[in-house]
Amino acid sequence: MSELQAVRGMHDVLPEELPYWRRLEEVFYVVSSRFGYEEIRTPIVEYAQLYVRSVGEASDIVHKEMYTFADRSGDQLALRPELTAGVVRALVQHGLLQRRSVWRLWYYGPAFRYERPQKGRYRQFHQYGAECFGSPYPESDVDVLLLAITILQQLGITGYEVQLNTLGSTEVRQRYRQALRDYFSSVRLHLSPDSQQRLERNPLRILDSKHPDDQPWIEQAPVVWDFLDAESRSHFEYVHAAIAEVGGTVVLNPRLVRGLDYYTHTVFEFVSPRLGAQNAFGGGGRYDKLVESFGGPSLPAVGFAFGVERLLLLMERPPQEAMVQIYVATTGAVQAAQQVVRLLRGAGYSAVADLQRRSLKTQLRDADRLGATLAVIVGDSEWQRGSVLLRHLRESAQWECALPDLLPHVRQALSR
Ligand code: HAM
């Protein structure tokens, strides 16, 4: 450890990467708005207990991965490991549900999990997510899934699959949980130590185990679909048919249980073989009891979140636009050059001037490196005549232009 290094698993986003982040952020904003979702921003720090109640005490996220700390007054706080719980808290706290019975919300920001860092897995990462509150019907599951799929289309991300499952109603989930507990108890001694522990706390999570010892027993485990009531089944079939119809590759996966405890009915994950071990770049599902458990009305909800760093690994990366349009170089008339740069910026162009009083040759090399299209060369003698030189850097054309004509010339030269 060195205090002069970023904390393990936490990353700087350097300037050359930022255009891609901006592109993502723009797509999040445009597509969410098109679907009628409104943005919400909640604090990065919440009471740790919020996640214990929602994500679940026995979940890996809360149990092993949460950054918790006591503040100076002794309150137990947590860096948010996900954003759904904070959004639900905000809805209930501000009485928003009394104002409207349906809320479509989206969010974007950092989240924190103390996991072992590897490709696509960090301790500070970012999520974009969307949540639809107020409808128990499968059309709202489809709405959030379509929002997710549209974002992926806009980013040029293909070759992924949507893994889909249902955990059924709360009653179904309870019966299934009991069946799993009974089954895994009967083979307990064959299970990995981790799974033996899960048996008590959360037998559903055994299905998520990657441990080789567990695999044969997982394969023979009871399947949730055999426990579904008619309503849970038809809800699931509706969602499946609707997503298959829009052309998504849907894979039904009866062992998909997700790592958070709040789900009922639909659960899904977006998976890409291009990501390696951390192949899920998004996940979500329905959580019909969470709002109520936070002291709100009985209000069904469904949503999902993407891992933004994983989207960055998958998205198309078109060549970046140049950083500046115009470079103002000078052979000595520094103040005049500063005036010209202000004039150009005032007219809406991105323009920089040399700050190191370098030779003209070095300045023009710098202009090239920055990808500028045009150089304005402010020379002493031209300036005295009330003019400057314009050089089109890609066409190697150069001409003199009177100062009052500068902006029309610039406009014309940049449009070629
Ligand atoms: P989650 O599956 O825990 O769901 O996280 C969503 C996504 O965040 C994952 O699919 C993954 O891409 C990304 N992610 C998670 N952990 C890391 C990490 N350590 N490094 C990089 N990326 C990571 C949730 O968080 C739910 N709140 C989703 C949801 C919203 N369900 C309903 N509404």
PDB file of N, CA, C and O and ligand atoms in Angstrom, residues 61 81-84 107 113 115 120-123 125 127 130-131 258 260 262-263 269 280-285 287 302-307 309-310, ligand 1:
ATOM      1  N   ILE A  61     -23.130  -9.234  -0.660  1.00  0.00           N
ATOM      2  CA  ILE A  61     -22.915  -7.782  -0.767  1.00  0.00           C
ATOM      3  C   ILE A  61     -22.866  -7.142   0.618  1.00  0.00           C
ATOM      4  O   ILE A  61     -21.967  -6.359   0.921  1.00  0.00           O
ATOM      5  N   PRO A  81     -23.617   0.104  -1.851  1.00  0.00           N
ATOM      6  CA  PRO A  81     -23.151  -0.979  -2.723  1.00  0.00           C
ATOM      7  C   PRO A  81     -24.027  -1.102  -3.968  1.00  0.00           C
ATOM      8  O   PRO A  81     -23.703  -1.857  -4.883  1.00  0.00           O
ATOM      9  N   GLU A  82     -25.146  -0.397  -3.995  1.00  0.00           N
ATOM     10  CA  GLU A  82     -26.076  -0.392  -5.122  1.00  0.00           C
ATOM     11  C   GLU A  82     -27.000   0.800  -4.902  1.00  0.00           C
ATOM     12  O   GLU A  82     -26.929   1.441  -3.843  1.00  0.00           O
ATOM     13  N   LEU A  83     -27.864   1.113  -5.877  1.00  0.00           N
ATOM     14  CA  LEU A  83     -28.614   2.364  -5.760  1.00  0.00           C
ATOM     15  C   LEU A  83     -30.114   2.188  -5.534  1.00  0.00           C
ATOM     16  O   LEU A  83     -30.803   3.138  -5.159  1.00  0.00           O
ATOM     17  N   THR A  84     -30.615   0.987  -5.740  1.00  0.00           N
ATOM     18  CA  THR A  84     -32.066   0.789  -5.640  1.00  0.00           C
ATOM     19  C   THR A  84     -32.590   1.134  -4.237  1.00  0.00           C
ATOM     20  O   THR A  84     -33.600   1.825  -4.100  1.00  0.00           O
ATOM     21  N   TYR A 107     -31.064   6.576 -12.645  1.00  0.00           N
ATOM     22  CA  TYR A 107     -29.964   7.139 -11.867  1.00  0.00           C
ATOM     23  C   TYR A 107     -28.644   6.677 -12.458  1.00  0.00           C
ATOM     24  O   TYR A 107     -28.580   5.711 -13.225  1.00  0.00           O
ATOM     25  N   ARG A 113     -18.075  -1.825  -3.635  1.00  0.00           N
ATOM     26  CA  ARG A 113     -18.129  -3.180  -3.058  1.00  0.00           C
ATOM     27  C   ARG A 113     -16.694  -3.648  -2.847  1.00  0.00           C
ATOM     28  O   ARG A 113     -15.866  -3.540  -3.751  1.00  0.00           O
ATOM     29  N   GLU A 115     -14.727  -6.153  -3.214  1.00  0.00           N
ATOM     30  CA  GLU A 115     -14.551  -7.444  -3.869  1.00  0.00           C
ATOM     31  C   GLU A 115     -13.105  -7.556  -4.315  1.00  0.00           C
ATOM     32  O   GLU A 115     -12.386  -6.566  -4.370  1.00  0.00           O
ATOM     33  N   GLY A 120     -12.998  -5.950 -15.083  1.00  0.00           N
ATOM     34  CA  GLY A 120     -14.435  -5.702 -15.006  1.00  0.00           C
ATOM     35  C   GLY A 120     -14.990  -5.715 -13.593  1.00  0.00           C
ATOM     36  O   GLY A 120     -16.186  -5.563 -13.389  1.00  0.00           O
ATOM     37  N   ARG A 121     -14.114  -5.939 -12.598  1.00  0.00           N
ATOM     38  CA  ARG A 121     -14.610  -5.926 -11.215  1.00  0.00           C
ATOM     39  C   ARG A 121     -13.763  -4.980 -10.388  1.00  0.00           C
ATOM     40  O   ARG A 121     -12.555  -5.168 -10.270  1.00  0.00           O
ATOM     41  N   TYR A 122     -14.395  -3.999  -9.822  1.00  0.00           N
ATOM     42  CA  TYR A 122     -13.681  -2.942  -9.111  1.00  0.00           C
ATOM     43  C   TYR A 122     -14.314  -2.725  -7.747  1.00  0.00           C
ATOM     44  O   TYR A 122     -15.402  -3.228  -7.473  1.00  0.00           O
ATOM     45  N   ARG A 123     -13.638  -1.943  -6.935  1.00  0.00           N
ATOM     46  CA  ARG A 123     -14.209  -1.639  -5.618  1.00  0.00           C
ATOM     47  C   ARG A 123     -15.019  -0.354  -5.667  1.00  0.00           C
ATOM     48  O   ARG A 123     -15.956  -0.184  -4.916  1.00  0.00           O
ATOM     49  N   PHE A 125     -17.173   1.323  -8.613  1.00  0.00           N
ATOM     50  CA  PHE A 125     -17.619   1.180  -9.997  1.00  0.00           C
ATOM     51  C   PHE A 125     -18.842   2.074 -10.154  1.00  0.00           C
ATOM     52  O   PHE A 125     -19.251   2.738  -9.209  1.00  0.00           O
ATOM     53  N   GLN A 127     -22.875   2.604 -11.693  1.00  0.00           N
ATOM     54  CA  GLN A 127     -24.088   1.965 -12.206  1.00  0.00           C
ATOM     55  C   GLN A 127     -24.978   3.004 -12.865  1.00  0.00           C
ATOM     56  O   GLN A 127     -25.086   4.138 -12.392  1.00  0.00           O
ATOM     57  N   ALA A 130     -32.526   1.904 -13.814  1.00  0.00           N
ATOM     58  CA  ALA A 130     -33.861   2.470 -13.968  1.00  0.00           C
ATOM     59  C   ALA A 130     -34.831   1.645 -13.136  1.00  0.00           C
ATOM     60  O   ALA A 130     -34.663   0.425 -13.009  1.00  0.00           O
ATOM     61  N   GLU A 131     -35.803   2.322 -12.550  1.00  0.00           N
ATOM     62  CA  GLU A 131     -36.772   1.635 -11.698  1.00  0.00           C
ATOM     63  C   GLU A 131     -38.161   2.139 -12.078  1.00  0.00           C
ATOM     64  O   GLU A 131     -38.364   3.339 -12.253  1.00  0.00           O
ATOM     65  N   ARG A 258     -29.840 -14.301  -8.498  1.00  0.00           N
ATOM     66  CA  ARG A 258     -29.365 -12.958  -8.190  1.00  0.00           C
ATOM     67  C   ARG A 258     -28.860 -12.859  -6.747  1.00  0.00           C
ATOM     68  O   ARG A 258     -29.239 -13.621  -5.882  1.00  0.00           O
ATOM     69  N   LEU A 260     -29.159 -10.398  -4.539  1.00  0.00           N
ATOM     70  CA  LEU A 260     -29.822  -9.481  -3.617  1.00  0.00           C
ATOM     71  C   LEU A 260     -31.157 -10.109  -3.214  1.00  0.00           C
ATOM     72  O   LEU A 260     -31.800 -10.777  -4.018  1.00  0.00           O
ATOM     73  N   TYR A 262     -34.102  -8.844  -2.381  1.00  0.00           N
ATOM     74  CA  TYR A 262     -35.422  -8.211  -2.465  1.00  0.00           C
ATOM     75  C   TYR A 262     -36.304  -8.664  -3.629  1.00  0.00           C
ATOM     76  O   TYR A 262     -37.403  -8.170  -3.794  1.00  0.00           O
ATOM     77  N   TYR A 263     -35.831  -9.602  -4.444  1.00  0.00           N
ATOM     78  CA  TYR A 263     -36.601  -9.923  -5.660  1.00  0.00           C
ATOM     79  C   TYR A 263     -37.771 -10.880  -5.438  1.00  0.00           C
ATOM     80  O   TYR A 263     -37.720 -11.770  -4.603  1.00  0.00           O
ATOM     81  N   GLU A 269     -30.501 -11.177 -16.055  1.00  0.00           N
ATOM     82  CA  GLU A 269     -29.137 -10.658 -16.147  1.00  0.00           C
ATOM     83  C   GLU A 269     -28.752 -10.526 -17.606  1.00  0.00           C
ATOM     84  O   GLU A 269     -29.160 -11.337 -18.441  1.00  0.00           O
ATOM     85  N   ALA A 280     -21.517 -10.761 -16.362  1.00  0.00           N
ATOM     86  CA  ALA A 280     -22.811 -10.073 -16.258  1.00  0.00           C
ATOM     87  C   ALA A 280     -22.574  -8.569 -16.252  1.00  0.00           C
ATOM     88  O   ALA A 280     -21.892  -8.043 -15.384  1.00  0.00           O
ATOM     89  N   PHE A 281     -23.114  -7.900 -17.256  1.00  0.00           N
ATOM     90  CA  PHE A 281     -22.914  -6.441 -17.285  1.00  0.00           C
ATOM     91  C   PHE A 281     -24.172  -5.691 -16.871  1.00  0.00           C
ATOM     92  O   PHE A 281     -24.202  -4.457 -16.901  1.00  0.00           O
ATOM     93  N   GLY A 282     -25.188  -6.425 -16.475  1.00  0.00           N
ATOM     94  CA  GLY A 282     -26.392  -5.765 -15.971  1.00  0.00           C
ATOM     95  C   GLY A 282     -27.275  -6.794 -15.323  1.00  0.00           C
ATOM     96  O   GLY A 282     -27.151  -7.989 -15.606  1.00  0.00           O
ATOM     97  N   GLY A 283     -28.139  -6.329 -14.434  1.00  0.00           N
ATOM     98  CA  GLY A 283     -29.040  -7.272 -13.800  1.00  0.00           C
ATOM     99  C   GLY A 283     -30.179  -6.536 -13.139  1.00  0.00           C
ATOM    100  O   GLY A 283     -30.089  -5.337 -12.861  1.00  0.00           O
ATOM    101  N   GLY A 284     -31.253  -7.266 -12.914  1.00  0.00           N
ATOM    102  CA  GLY A 284     -32.381  -6.613 -12.244  1.00  0.00           C
ATOM    103  C   GLY A 284     -33.517  -7.569 -12.035  1.00  0.00           C
ATOM    104  O   GLY A 284     -33.351  -8.790 -12.145  1.00  0.00           O
ATOM    105  N   GLY A 285     -34.671  -6.994 -11.769  1.00  0.00           N
ATOM    106  CA  GLY A 285     -35.845  -7.814 -11.549  1.00  0.00           C
ATOM    107  C   GLY A 285     -36.914  -7.045 -10.799  1.00  0.00           C
ATOM    108  O   GLY A 285     -36.801  -5.838 -10.562  1.00  0.00           O
ATOM    109  N   TYR A 287     -39.361  -6.287  -7.534  1.00  0.00           N
ATOM    110  CA  TYR A 287     -39.264  -6.314  -6.063  1.00  0.00           C
ATOM    111  C   TYR A 287     -40.528  -5.692  -5.485  1.00  0.00           C
ATOM    112  O   TYR A 287     -40.562  -4.536  -5.122  1.00  0.00           O
ATOM    113  N   VAL A 302     -40.201  -2.685 -10.403  1.00  0.00           N
ATOM    114  CA  VAL A 302     -39.261  -3.508 -11.169  1.00  0.00           C
ATOM    115  C   VAL A 302     -38.180  -2.592 -11.720  1.00  0.00           C
ATOM    116  O   VAL A 302     -38.446  -1.424 -12.008  1.00  0.00           O
ATOM    117  N   GLY A 303     -36.961  -3.114 -11.818  1.00  0.00           N
ATOM    118  CA  GLY A 303     -35.874  -2.265 -12.326  1.00  0.00           C
ATOM    119  C   GLY A 303     -34.634  -3.072 -12.617  1.00  0.00           C
ATOM    120  O   GLY A 303     -34.613  -4.302 -12.480  1.00  0.00           O
ATOM    121  N   PHE A 304     -33.602  -2.359 -13.018  1.00  0.00           N
ATOM    122  CA  PHE A 304     -32.329  -3.028 -13.341  1.00  0.00           C
ATOM    123  C   PHE A 304     -31.205  -2.019 -13.209  1.00  0.00           C
ATOM    124  O   PHE A 304     -31.441  -0.808 -13.120  1.00  0.00           O
ATOM    125  N   ALA A 305     -29.985  -2.522 -13.204  1.00  0.00           N
ATOM    126  CA  ALA A 305     -28.815  -1.634 -13.277  1.00  0.00           C
ATOM    127  C   ALA A 305     -27.758  -2.258 -14.183  1.00  0.00           C
ATOM    128  O   ALA A 305     -27.574  -3.484 -14.184  1.00  0.00           O
ATOM    129  N   PHE A 306     -27.092  -1.391 -14.931  1.00  0.00           N
ATOM    130  CA  PHE A 306     -25.928  -1.792 -15.722  1.00  0.00           C
ATOM    131  C   PHE A 306     -24.664  -1.440 -14.948  1.00  0.00           C
ATOM    132  O   PHE A 306     -24.629  -0.418 -14.241  1.00  0.00           O
ATOM    133  N   GLY A 307     -23.619  -2.231 -15.107  1.00  0.00           N
ATOM    134  CA  GLY A 307     -22.294  -1.852 -14.626  1.00  0.00           C
ATOM    135  C   GLY A 307     -21.626  -1.038 -15.736  1.00  0.00           C
ATOM    136  O   GLY A 307     -21.367  -1.559 -16.817  1.00  0.00           O
ATOM    137  N   GLU A 309     -18.648   0.364 -16.185  1.00  0.00           N
ATOM    138  CA  GLU A 309     -17.313  -0.026 -16.654  1.00  0.00           C
ATOM    139  C   GLU A 309     -17.402  -1.237 -17.600  1.00  0.00           C
ATOM    140  O   GLU A 309     -16.611  -1.370 -18.527  1.00  0.00           O
ATOM    141  N   ARG A 310     -18.360  -2.107 -17.334  1.00  0.00           N
ATOM    142  CA  ARG A 310     -18.508  -3.281 -18.212  1.00  0.00           C
ATOM    143  C   ARG A 310     -19.109  -2.865 -19.546  1.00  0.00           C
ATOM    144  O   ARG A 310     -18.742  -3.418 -20.586  1.00  0.00           O
TER     145      ARG A 310
HETATM  146  P1  HAM B   1     -26.265  -6.150  -9.321  1.00  0.00           P
HETATM  147  O1  HAM B   1     -26.445  -7.317 -10.246  1.00  0.00           O
HETATM  148  O2  HAM B   1     -25.720  -6.409  -7.995  1.00  0.00           O
HETATM  149  O3  HAM B   1     -27.706  -5.477  -9.207  1.00  0.00           O
HETATM  150  O4  HAM B   1     -25.379  -5.055 -10.033  1.00  0.00           O
HETATM  151  C1  HAM B   1     -25.696  -4.582 -11.334  1.00  0.00           C
HETATM  152  C2  HAM B   1     -24.467  -4.557 -12.209  1.00  0.00           C
HETATM  153  O5  HAM B   1     -23.448  -3.778 -11.588  1.00  0.00           O
HETATM  154  C3  HAM B   1     -23.814  -5.899 -12.428  1.00  0.00           C
HETATM  155  O6  HAM B   1     -24.456  -6.614 -13.462  1.00  0.00           O
HETATM  156  C4  HAM B   1     -22.407  -5.502 -12.826  1.00  0.00           C
HETATM  157  O7  HAM B   1     -22.364  -5.208 -14.217  1.00  0.00           O
HETATM  158  C5  HAM B   1     -22.186  -4.239 -12.054  1.00  0.00           C
HETATM  159  N1  HAM B   1     -21.289  -4.522 -10.913  1.00  0.00           N
HETATM  160  C6  HAM B   1     -21.605  -5.093  -9.737  1.00  0.00           C
HETATM  161  N2  HAM B   1     -20.520  -5.206  -8.946  1.00  0.00           N
HETATM  162  C7  HAM B   1     -19.488  -4.693  -9.650  1.00  0.00           C
HETATM  163  C8  HAM B   1     -18.086  -4.519  -9.386  1.00  0.00           C
HETATM  164  N3  HAM B   1     -17.523  -4.877  -8.222  1.00  0.00           N
HETATM  165  N4  HAM B   1     -17.315  -3.950 -10.356  1.00  0.00           N
HETATM  166  C9  HAM B   1     -17.853  -3.569 -11.538  1.00  0.00           C
HETATM  167  N5  HAM B   1     -19.166  -3.708 -11.832  1.00  0.00           N
HETATM  168  C10 HAM B   1     -19.975  -4.260 -10.899  1.00  0.00           C
HETATM  169  C11 HAM B   1     -27.959  -4.365  -8.484  1.00  0.00           C
HETATM  170  O8  HAM B   1     -27.120  -3.642  -8.020  1.00  0.00           O
HETATM  171  C12 HAM B   1     -29.444  -4.035  -8.395  1.00  0.00           C
HETATM  172  N6  HAM B   1     -29.611  -2.807  -7.614  1.00  0.00           N
HETATM  173  C13 HAM B   1     -30.063  -3.907  -9.772  1.00  0.00           C
HETATM  174  C14 HAM B   1     -31.527  -3.593  -9.724  1.00  0.00           C
HETATM  175  C15 HAM B   1     -32.085  -2.381  -9.917  1.00  0.00           C
HETATM  176  N7  HAM B   1     -32.492  -4.440  -9.427  1.00  0.00           N
HETATM  177  C16 HAM B   1     -33.653  -3.796  -9.436  1.00  0.00           C
HETATM  178  N8  HAM B   1     -33.428  -2.554  -9.740  1.00  0.00           N
END
